[in-house]
Tab-separated table of C-alpha atoms and ligand atoms in Angstrom:
chain	number	residue	atom	x	y	z
G	1	GLU	CA	14.548	8.584	-11.318
G	2	LYS	CA	16.021	7.266	-8.109
G	3	ILE	CA	14.885	7.960	-4.555
G	4	SER	CA	17.088	6.892	-1.637
G	5	ILE	CA	15.431	5.674	1.534
G	6	GLN	CA	17.852	6.571	4.327
G	7	LEU	CA	17.403	4.462	7.408
G	8	LYS	CA	19.497	4.519	10.550
G	9	SER	CA	21.114	1.232	9.668
G	10	ARG	CA	21.365	1.546	5.917
G	11	THR	CA	20.145	3.223	2.739
G	12	TYR	CA	18.392	1.596	-0.174
G	13	PRO	CA	17.329	2.857	-3.596
G	14	VAL	CA	13.885	3.011	-5.179
G	15	TYR	CA	14.200	3.128	-8.964
G	16	ILE	CA	11.214	4.531	-10.808
G	17	GLY	CA	10.602	4.802	-14.530
G	18	ASN	CA	10.149	3.136	-17.856
G	19	GLN	CA	13.537	1.434	-18.138
G	20	VAL	CA	14.038	0.207	-14.613
G	21	LEU	CA	14.564	-3.424	-15.578
G	22	TYR	CA	18.041	-2.441	-16.755
G	23	GLU	CA	18.863	-1.300	-13.246
G	24	LEU	CA	17.511	-4.574	-11.929
G	25	SER	CA	19.712	-6.540	-14.268
G	26	GLU	CA	22.734	-4.532	-13.188
G	27	PHE	CA	21.892	-4.985	-9.521
G	28	LEU	CA	21.787	-8.754	-9.952
G	29	GLN	CA	25.054	-8.777	-11.921
G	30	THR	CA	26.757	-6.852	-9.144
G	31	ASN	CA	25.265	-8.628	-6.167
G	32	ARG	CA	25.270	-12.135	-7.608
G	33	PRO	CA	22.945	-13.911	-5.157
G	34	SER	CA	23.551	-17.645	-4.758
G	35	LYS	CA	19.999	-18.272	-5.949
G	36	ILE	CA	16.949	-16.184	-6.797
G	37	CYS	CA	13.453	-17.112	-5.686
G	38	ILE	CA	10.741	-15.124	-7.449
G	39	ILE	CA	7.402	-14.946	-5.667
G	40	SER	CA	4.506	-13.766	-7.761
G	41	ASP	CA	0.771	-14.342	-8.110
G	42	GLU	CA	-1.182	-16.109	-10.841
G	43	THR	CA	-2.169	-12.935	-12.691
G	44	VAL	CA	1.204	-11.234	-12.610
G	45	ALA	CA	3.065	-14.442	-13.417
G	46	SER	CA	0.977	-15.095	-16.517
G	47	LEU	CA	1.190	-11.497	-17.748
G	48	HIS	CA	4.746	-10.493	-16.935
G	49	MET	CA	6.941	-13.324	-15.661
G	50	ASN	CA	8.678	-13.781	-19.012
G	51	THR	CA	9.647	-10.110	-19.134
G	52	LEU	CA	11.188	-10.321	-15.688
G	53	ILE	CA	13.052	-13.549	-16.319
G	54	GLU	CA	14.608	-12.095	-19.465
G	55	VAL	CA	16.634	-9.607	-17.447
G	56	ILE	CA	17.896	-12.101	-14.868
G	57	PRO	CA	21.437	-13.188	-15.690
G	58	SER	CA	21.207	-16.805	-16.817
G	59	SER	CA	24.244	-17.700	-14.723
G	60	ILE	CA	22.290	-17.188	-11.492
G	61	PRO	CA	20.157	-20.198	-10.486
G	62	ARG	CA	16.531	-19.342	-9.950
G	63	CYS	CA	13.210	-20.806	-8.949
G	64	GLN	CA	9.743	-19.368	-8.827
G	65	TYR	CA	6.638	-19.725	-6.724
G	66	VAL	CA	3.213	-18.589	-7.894
G	67	ALA	CA	0.864	-17.646	-5.072
G	68	PRO	CA	-2.925	-17.262	-5.262
G	69	ILE	CA	-4.100	-13.742	-6.102
G	70	GLY	CA	-4.926	-10.988	-3.651
G	71	GLU	CA	-5.303	-11.575	0.068
G	72	LYS	CA	-5.381	-15.335	-0.560
G	73	ALA	CA	-1.624	-15.024	-0.869
G	74	LYS	CA	-1.206	-13.604	2.625
G	75	THR	CA	-2.158	-16.736	4.567
G	76	MET	CA	-0.261	-18.959	6.973
G	77	ASP	CA	-0.709	-21.883	4.572
G	78	VAL	CA	0.894	-20.099	1.638
G	79	TYR	CA	3.621	-18.751	3.920
G	80	ALA	CA	4.434	-22.233	5.249
G	81	ASP	CA	4.344	-23.640	1.720
G	82	ILE	CA	6.865	-21.067	0.508
G	83	LEU	CA	9.248	-21.827	3.362
G	84	THR	CA	9.036	-25.523	2.485
G	85	PHE	CA	9.692	-24.608	-1.126
G	86	ALA	CA	12.666	-22.453	-0.098
G	87	ILE	CA	14.185	-25.277	1.957
G	88	ASP	CA	13.664	-27.787	-0.845
G	89	GLU	CA	15.234	-25.360	-3.303
G	90	ARG	CA	18.169	-24.967	-0.906
G	91	LEU	CA	17.996	-21.224	-0.585
G	92	ASP	CA	20.690	-19.970	1.768
G	93	ARG	CA	21.610	-16.693	3.443
G	94	HIS	CA	23.121	-15.415	0.199
G	95	SER	CA	19.976	-16.096	-1.783
G	96	LEU	CA	17.504	-13.410	-2.792
G	97	PHE	CA	13.724	-13.336	-2.775
G	98	ILE	CA	12.084	-11.175	-5.431
G	99	ALA	CA	8.592	-9.902	-4.664
G	100	PHE	CA	7.027	-9.589	-8.088
G	101	GLY	CA	3.487	-8.247	-7.850
G	102	GLY	CA	1.264	-5.943	-5.841
G	103	GLY	CA	1.180	-5.198	-2.154
G	104	ALA	CA	-0.094	-8.648	-1.238
G	105	VAL	CA	2.837	-10.398	-2.885
G	106	GLY	CA	5.191	-7.767	-1.441
G	107	ASP	CA	3.968	-8.245	2.122
G	108	LEU	CA	4.082	-12.032	1.819
G	109	THR	CA	7.504	-12.184	0.194
G	110	GLY	CA	8.968	-9.661	2.602
G	111	PHE	CA	7.756	-11.733	5.536
G	112	CYS	CA	9.208	-14.923	4.044
G	113	ALA	CA	12.513	-13.096	3.575
G	114	ALA	CA	12.346	-11.676	7.097
G	115	THR	CA	11.917	-15.073	8.713
G	116	TYR	CA	13.630	-17.613	6.493
G	117	MET	CA	16.944	-18.424	8.244
G	118	ARG	CA	16.327	-15.424	10.533
G	119	GLY	CA	16.217	-13.121	7.560
G	120	ILE	CA	17.659	-13.101	4.072
G	121	PRO	CA	17.658	-10.265	1.520
G	122	PHE	CA	14.803	-9.473	-0.835
G	123	ILE	CA	13.963	-6.897	-3.463
G	124	GLN	CA	10.623	-5.509	-4.564
G	125	VAL	CA	9.450	-5.343	-8.161
G	126	PRO	CA	6.034	-3.711	-7.704
G	127	THR	CA	3.387	-4.109	-10.406
G	128	THR	CA	0.479	-2.115	-8.942
G	129	VAL	CA	0.016	1.578	-8.185
G	130	LEU	CA	-0.777	0.722	-4.599
G	131	ALA	CA	2.570	-0.981	-4.192
G	132	HIS	CA	4.332	2.411	-4.330
G	133	ASP	CA	3.131	2.645	-0.766
G	134	SER	CA	3.556	-0.948	0.401
G	135	SER	CA	7.013	-1.496	-1.123
G	136	VAL	CA	8.574	1.329	0.882
G	137	GLY	CA	8.776	1.341	4.656
G	138	GLY	CA	9.739	-2.170	5.611
G	139	LYS	CA	6.431	-3.471	6.882
G	140	THR	CA	5.915	-7.077	5.880
G	141	GLY	CA	3.365	-9.609	6.969
G	142	ILE	CA	0.486	-11.969	6.486
G	143	ASN	CA	-3.074	-12.181	7.767
G	144	HIS	CA	-4.530	-14.248	10.569
G	145	SER	CA	-8.087	-15.566	10.334
G	146	LYS	CA	-8.858	-13.181	13.183
G	147	GLY	CA	-7.576	-10.094	11.410
G	148	LYS	CA	-5.492	-8.533	8.691
G	149	ASN	CA	-1.714	-8.070	8.954
G	150	LEU	CA	-1.625	-9.438	12.489
G	151	ILE	CA	1.558	-11.420	11.845
G	152	GLY	CA	4.564	-9.599	10.515
G	153	ALA	CA	7.999	-8.102	10.808
G	154	PHE	CA	9.921	-5.007	9.832
G	155	HIS	CA	12.260	-6.024	7.042
G	156	HIS	CA	13.440	-3.578	4.403
G	157	PRO	CA	14.194	-4.578	0.814
G	158	GLU	CA	17.688	-4.212	-0.647
G	159	ALA	CA	16.151	-2.139	-3.414
G	160	VAL	CA	12.847	-1.418	-5.145
G	161	PHE	CA	12.556	-1.571	-8.936
G	162	TYR	CA	9.384	0.164	-10.066
G	163	HIS	CA	9.081	-0.513	-13.774
G	164	PHE	CA	6.040	1.459	-14.987
G	165	PRO	CA	5.284	-0.526	-18.143
G	166	PHE	CA	4.020	-3.329	-15.866
G	167	LEU	CA	1.154	-1.039	-14.850
G	168	GLN	CA	-0.315	-1.052	-18.339
G	169	THR	CA	-2.246	-4.268	-17.704
G	170	LEU	CA	-3.673	-3.114	-14.384
G	171	PRO	CA	-7.505	-2.952	-14.222
G	172	LYS	CA	-9.029	0.501	-13.584
G	173	ARG	CA	-10.266	-0.644	-10.209
G	174	GLU	CA	-6.685	-1.318	-9.106
G	175	TRP	CA	-5.601	2.106	-10.378
G	176	ARG	CA	-8.222	3.637	-8.145
G	177	SER	CA	-7.070	1.529	-5.225
G	178	GLY	CA	-3.498	2.793	-5.499
G	179	PHE	CA	-4.491	6.342	-6.321
G	180	ALA	CA	-6.373	6.585	-3.021
G	181	GLU	CA	-3.027	6.302	-1.192
G	182	ILE	CA	-1.695	9.155	-3.318
G	183	ILE	CA	-4.738	11.244	-2.390
G	184	LYS	CA	-3.969	10.366	1.235
G	185	ALA	CA	-0.349	11.476	0.864
G	186	SER	CA	-1.460	14.712	-0.754
G	187	PHE	CA	-3.553	15.586	2.291
G	188	ILE	CA	-0.971	14.789	4.961
G	189	SER	CA	2.116	16.141	3.217
G	190	GLU	CA	3.357	19.631	4.017
G	191	THR	CA	4.097	20.182	0.350
G	192	SER	CA	0.492	20.594	-0.674
G	193	TYR	CA	-0.301	18.517	-3.729
G	194	ILE	CA	-4.044	17.937	-3.694
G	195	ASP	CA	-4.790	20.900	-6.005
G	196	GLU	CA	-2.361	19.678	-8.605
G	197	LEU	CA	-3.801	16.163	-8.357
G	198	GLN	CA	-7.314	17.491	-8.864
G	199	ARG	CA	-6.176	19.478	-11.876
G	200	SER	CA	-4.354	16.630	-13.617
G	201	PHE	CA	-6.826	13.807	-12.990
G	202	LEU	CA	-10.367	14.595	-14.107
G	203	HIS	CA	-11.575	11.275	-15.366
G	204	GLU	CA	-10.615	7.613	-14.991
G	205	ASP	CA	-9.155	7.716	-18.504
G	206	ASP	CA	-6.444	9.923	-17.018
G	207	PHE	CA	-5.125	6.876	-15.173
G	208	ASN	CA	-2.194	5.693	-17.268
G	209	SER	CA	1.428	4.799	-16.788
G	210	GLU	CA	2.660	8.228	-17.916
G	211	ASN	CA	0.361	10.481	-15.894
G	212	ILE	CA	0.965	8.481	-12.778
G	213	VAL	CA	4.752	8.927	-12.661
G	214	ARG	CA	4.779	12.309	-10.842
G	215	PRO	CA	2.057	11.380	-8.341
G	216	VAL	CA	3.783	8.089	-7.525
G	217	ILE	CA	7.071	9.892	-6.960
G	218	PHE	CA	5.227	12.331	-4.715
G	219	GLY	CA	3.672	9.424	-2.793
G	220	ILE	CA	7.032	7.721	-2.313
G	221	GLU	CA	8.730	10.980	-1.269
G	222	THR	CA	6.001	11.579	1.295
G	223	LYS	CA	6.310	8.089	2.702
G	224	LYS	CA	10.109	8.339	2.678
G	225	ARG	CA	10.081	11.505	4.794
G	226	ILE	CA	7.767	9.999	7.365
G	227	VAL	CA	9.440	6.579	7.503
G	228	GLU	CA	12.883	8.136	7.885
G	229	MET	CA	11.623	10.116	10.862
G	230	ASP	CA	9.946	7.116	12.430
G	231	GLU	CA	11.081	3.694	11.259
G	232	ARG	CA	9.070	1.691	13.778
G	233	GLU	CA	5.813	3.588	13.922
G	234	GLN	CA	6.071	5.221	17.296
G	235	GLY	CA	5.194	8.754	16.254
G	236	PRO	CA	4.595	10.579	12.971
G	237	ARG	CA	4.312	7.362	11.008
G	238	ALA	CA	0.801	7.045	12.386
G	239	PHE	CA	-0.138	9.925	10.064
G	240	LEU	CA	0.107	7.498	7.164
G	241	ASN	CA	-3.039	5.951	8.601
G	242	PHE	CA	-5.097	8.939	7.496
G	243	GLY	CA	-8.352	7.443	6.199
G	244	HIS	CA	-7.363	3.989	7.401
G	245	THR	CA	-9.271	3.717	10.682
G	246	LEU	CA	-12.643	3.543	8.976
G	247	GLY	CA	-10.977	2.077	5.877
G	248	HIS	CA	-9.782	-1.030	7.725
G	249	ALA	CA	-13.172	-1.403	9.416
G	250	LEU	CA	-14.853	-1.332	5.994
G	251	GLU	CA	-12.455	-3.902	4.576
G	252	ASN	CA	-13.069	-6.197	7.537
G	253	GLU	CA	-16.809	-5.710	7.514
G	254	LEU	CA	-17.326	-6.190	3.774
G	255	GLY	CA	-14.746	-8.933	3.416
G	256	TYR	CA	-11.750	-8.795	1.114
G	257	GLY	CA	-12.587	-8.952	-2.555
G	258	LYS	CA	-15.770	-6.916	-2.065
G	259	ILE	CA	-13.846	-3.680	-1.694
G	260	THR	CA	-10.218	-2.909	-2.477
G	261	HIS	CA	-7.868	-1.461	0.132
G	262	GLY	CA	-7.795	1.908	-1.615
G	263	GLU	CA	-11.538	2.092	-2.169
G	264	ALA	CA	-12.007	1.549	1.547
G	265	VAL	CA	-9.308	4.107	2.389
G	266	LEU	CA	-10.905	6.662	0.088
G	267	ILE	CA	-14.207	6.402	1.955
G	268	GLY	CA	-12.234	6.611	5.193
G	269	ILE	CA	-10.669	9.829	3.907
G	270	VAL	CA	-14.074	11.367	3.192
G	271	TYR	CA	-15.123	10.519	6.743
G	272	ALA	CA	-11.859	11.799	8.257
G	273	LEU	CA	-12.284	15.062	6.344
G	274	ARG	CA	-15.730	15.350	7.821
G	275	LEU	CA	-14.413	14.799	11.356
G	276	SER	CA	-11.634	17.291	10.630
G	277	ARG	CA	-14.232	19.852	9.665
G	278	ARG	CA	-16.064	19.215	12.907
G	279	PHE	CA	-13.038	19.674	15.164
G	280	TYR	CA	-10.912	22.082	13.158
G	281	SER	CA	-11.646	24.432	10.311
G	282	ILE	CA	-10.258	22.876	7.194
G	283	ALA	CA	-11.001	24.280	3.789
G	284	VAL	CA	-12.148	21.222	1.884
G	285	SER	CA	-15.634	21.036	0.486
G	286	GLU	CA	-17.031	17.521	0.828
G	287	GLY	CA	-19.362	18.106	-2.091
G	288	SER	CA	-16.687	19.010	-4.600
G	289	PHE	CA	-14.311	16.334	-3.288
G	290	LEU	CA	-17.015	13.689	-3.750
G	291	LYS	CA	-17.780	14.976	-7.227
G	292	TRP	CA	-14.110	14.700	-8.156
G	293	VAL	CA	-13.690	11.136	-6.919
G	294	GLU	CA	-16.943	10.058	-8.564
G	295	ASN	CA	-15.600	11.305	-11.890
G	296	LEU	CA	-12.569	9.105	-11.280
G	297	GLY	CA	-14.888	6.122	-10.889
G	298	TYR	CA	-14.982	5.699	-7.105
G	299	ASP	CA	-18.325	4.570	-5.713
G	300	VAL	CA	-18.719	5.580	-2.100
G	301	THR	CA	-22.328	4.412	-1.949
G	302	THR	CA	-21.308	0.746	-1.723
G	303	ILE	CA	-21.150	1.029	2.051
G	304	ARG	CA	-24.541	2.637	2.645
G	305	HIS	CA	-26.208	-0.529	3.970
G	306	LEU	CA	-23.597	-1.010	6.703
G	307	ASP	CA	-24.406	-0.772	10.383
G	308	PRO	CA	-22.665	2.086	12.257
G	309	VAL	CA	-22.507	0.127	15.524
G	310	ARG	CA	-20.707	-2.771	13.870
G	311	LEU	CA	-18.301	-0.386	12.147
G	312	LEU	CA	-17.552	1.355	15.423
G	313	ASN	CA	-16.758	-1.986	17.049
G	314	ARG	CA	-14.517	-2.884	14.137
G	315	MET	CA	-12.616	0.376	14.548
G	316	LYS	CA	-12.137	-0.312	18.232
G	317	THR	CA	-10.645	-3.748	17.629
G	318	ASP	CA	-8.222	-2.469	14.971
G	319	LYS	CA	-4.747	-3.394	16.166
G	320	LYS	CA	-3.759	0.243	16.082
G	321	ALA	CA	-6.502	1.286	18.500
G	322	LYS	CA	-5.259	1.751	22.044
G	323	SER	CA	-7.582	0.258	24.635
G	324	GLY	CA	-10.856	2.098	24.907
G	325	THR	CA	-11.222	5.029	22.576
G	326	CYS	CA	-10.400	5.305	18.891
G	327	THR	CA	-7.574	7.550	17.819
G	328	PHE	CA	-8.045	9.184	14.433
G	329	VAL	CA	-5.663	10.964	12.132
G	330	LEU	CA	-7.390	14.257	11.359
G	331	LEU	CA	-6.277	17.419	9.602
G	332	GLU	CA	-5.915	20.673	11.447
G	333	LYS	CA	-5.532	21.993	7.960
G	334	ILE	CA	-4.339	20.509	4.702
G	335	GLY	CA	-0.771	19.300	5.213
G	336	LYS	CA	-1.053	19.362	9.005
G	337	PRO	CA	-2.187	15.969	10.333
G	338	VAL	CA	-2.844	15.459	14.045
G	339	LEU	CA	-3.828	12.524	16.222
G	340	LYS	CA	-7.150	12.912	17.963
G	341	GLU	CA	-8.906	10.604	20.388
G	342	ILE	CA	-12.610	10.610	19.690
G	343	ASP	CA	-15.338	9.382	22.020
G	344	ASP	CA	-17.656	6.584	20.970
G	345	ASP	CA	-20.811	8.678	21.064
G	346	VAL	CA	-19.359	11.241	18.680
G	347	LEU	CA	-18.205	8.485	16.328
G	348	LEU	CA	-21.547	6.747	16.405
G	349	GLU	CA	-23.425	9.942	15.696
G	350	THR	CA	-21.134	11.045	12.866
G	351	LEU	CA	-20.981	7.547	11.361
G	352	SER	CA	-24.760	7.336	11.297
G	353	THR	CA	-25.171	10.660	9.533
G	354	PHE	CA	-22.250	9.854	7.230
G	355	LEU	CA	-23.861	6.578	6.124
G	356	ALA	CA	-27.216	8.303	5.706
G	357	ASP	CA	-25.738	11.174	3.677
G	358	ILE	CA	-23.848	9.136	1.117
G	359	ARG	CA	-26.932	7.148	0.109
Z	1	NAD	P1	-2.515	-7.143	-4.716
Z	1	NAD	O1	-1.134	-7.600	-4.649
Z	1	NAD	O2	-3.562	-8.055	-4.236
Z	1	NAD	O3	-2.826	-6.694	-6.214
Z	1	NAD	C1	-4.122	-6.321	-6.587
Z	1	NAD	C2	-4.619	-7.133	-7.791
Z	1	NAD	O4	-3.953	-6.674	-8.967
Z	1	NAD	C3	-4.334	-8.624	-7.712
Z	1	NAD	O5	-5.451	-9.309	-8.190
Z	1	NAD	C4	-3.147	-8.810	-8.638
Z	1	NAD	O6	-3.106	-10.097	-9.194
Z	1	NAD	C5	-3.425	-7.783	-9.684
Z	1	NAD	N1	-2.241	-7.273	-10.380
Z	1	NAD	C6	-1.070	-6.927	-9.834
Z	1	NAD	N2	-0.263	-6.390	-10.753
Z	1	NAD	C7	-0.936	-6.413	-11.922
Z	1	NAD	C8	-0.632	-5.983	-13.237
Z	1	NAD	N3	0.523	-5.369	-13.531
Z	1	NAD	N4	-1.575	-6.161	-14.196
Z	1	NAD	C9	-2.772	-6.735	-13.906
Z	1	NAD	N5	-3.111	-7.143	-12.678
Z	1	NAD	C10	-2.207	-6.982	-11.694
Z	1	NAD	O7	-2.722	-5.854	-3.853
Z	1	NAD	P2	-2.356	-4.309	-3.876
Z	1	NAD	O8	-3.625	-3.609	-4.121
Z	1	NAD	O9	-1.190	-4.002	-4.711
Z	1	NAD	O10	-1.928	-4.134	-2.347
Z	1	NAD	C11	-2.805	-4.452	-1.303
Z	1	NAD	C12	-2.049	-5.157	-0.220
Z	1	NAD	O11	-0.971	-4.321	0.203
Z	1	NAD	C13	-2.862	-5.452	0.996
Z	1	NAD	O12	-2.611	-6.765	1.412
Z	1	NAD	C14	-2.371	-4.467	2.036
Z	1	NAD	O13	-2.465	-4.952	3.347
Z	1	NAD	C15	-0.947	-4.291	1.619
Z	1	NAD	N6	-0.352	-3.023	2.041
Z	1	NAD	C16	0.834	-3.068	2.706
Z	1	NAD	C17	1.462	-1.906	3.097
Z	1	NAD	C18	2.775	-1.964	3.782
Z	1	NAD	O14	3.264	-0.935	4.252
Z	1	NAD	N7	3.393	-3.112	3.860
Z	1	NAD	C19	0.879	-0.660	2.814
Z	1	NAD	C20	-0.319	-0.637	2.116
Z	1	NAD	C21	-0.927	-1.830	1.740
Z	2	ZN	ZN1	-3.118	1.876	2.946
């Protein structure tokens, strides 16, 4: 399967399937970069680096850099270290970075590619479910000690090669993290998909590299439509933040490693559904939604000890919050997201009852 992301300036392909490494090999044969620099993390490198290297034409020089796992990769230190590495390895404007890993490696590598010599090409070889979201759309970046993703650039890959067999080694927790973004897409997309998702995934054992193909394609198609409308996040792209306002606050409050991005987003979705029910009349039962996600292994109770006032302040300092009030993505109905400014007192009240209810 191939999905084309059509931007104003250019179009690039996202290959998805079980044989995608062939396409990667062909791409490299055709494009013949002067040198390839693979960026990966410790886990992915030890599990899958050999498989990737096998399909790289031996006539193309290559080097590789192994970053620490998770958010530890997205630091200024690692970023600076990679640029030093790139200079020492004499990468030039015709060289190619390969982001080989999850969203963290993708964001880091994309930002290195965006800034090295004012920008050189890169490709994404995602190895997590979550990376279906992060590898499309051109957002790249690293974290600052004062906040996540505060340093970054828009820089689109030349192509994305999503080879599903890599997912087979992914821990269940990471499946859940990525699946939360698919749940998100299924709520904001006009082509309603949530019912089908609820029918085909009943238990965490249903998470496997075959079942996930259709949902991932759906997630990428949803993101594609929105990104093509709004490359630089001035309008509809904000809808992709459904569940993310509280989600980011939870990630910041708990600290990375305590909760995954998707676990936090999932809880943010439950809360956004609740707000949507308060302001509009959407037909989603919180009870049955919670039951479904619990069967898939999500644990929403991990946040029950948190302080609503601190969470509210976190939401207000999110870089996407305009000065003053918080703007939420809510649903007028399923498939119809809207932006809604919500006053602090309403948020505080609903957050308090939300935290009390999920105990
Ligand atoms: P990640 O890269 O940290 O991967 C999660 C974990 O899975 C890591 O420990 C990694 O080593 C491990 N892993 C990766 N592939 C594996 C495999 N095949 N088998 C076994 N283990 C494997 O993170 P993620 O969850 O993929 O993505 C989260 C990151 O993505 C965050 O930094 C977030 O900010 C970013 N993100 C970016 C965008 C964007 O538009 N740029 C969108 C969403 C999220
Ligand atoms: Zn997200």
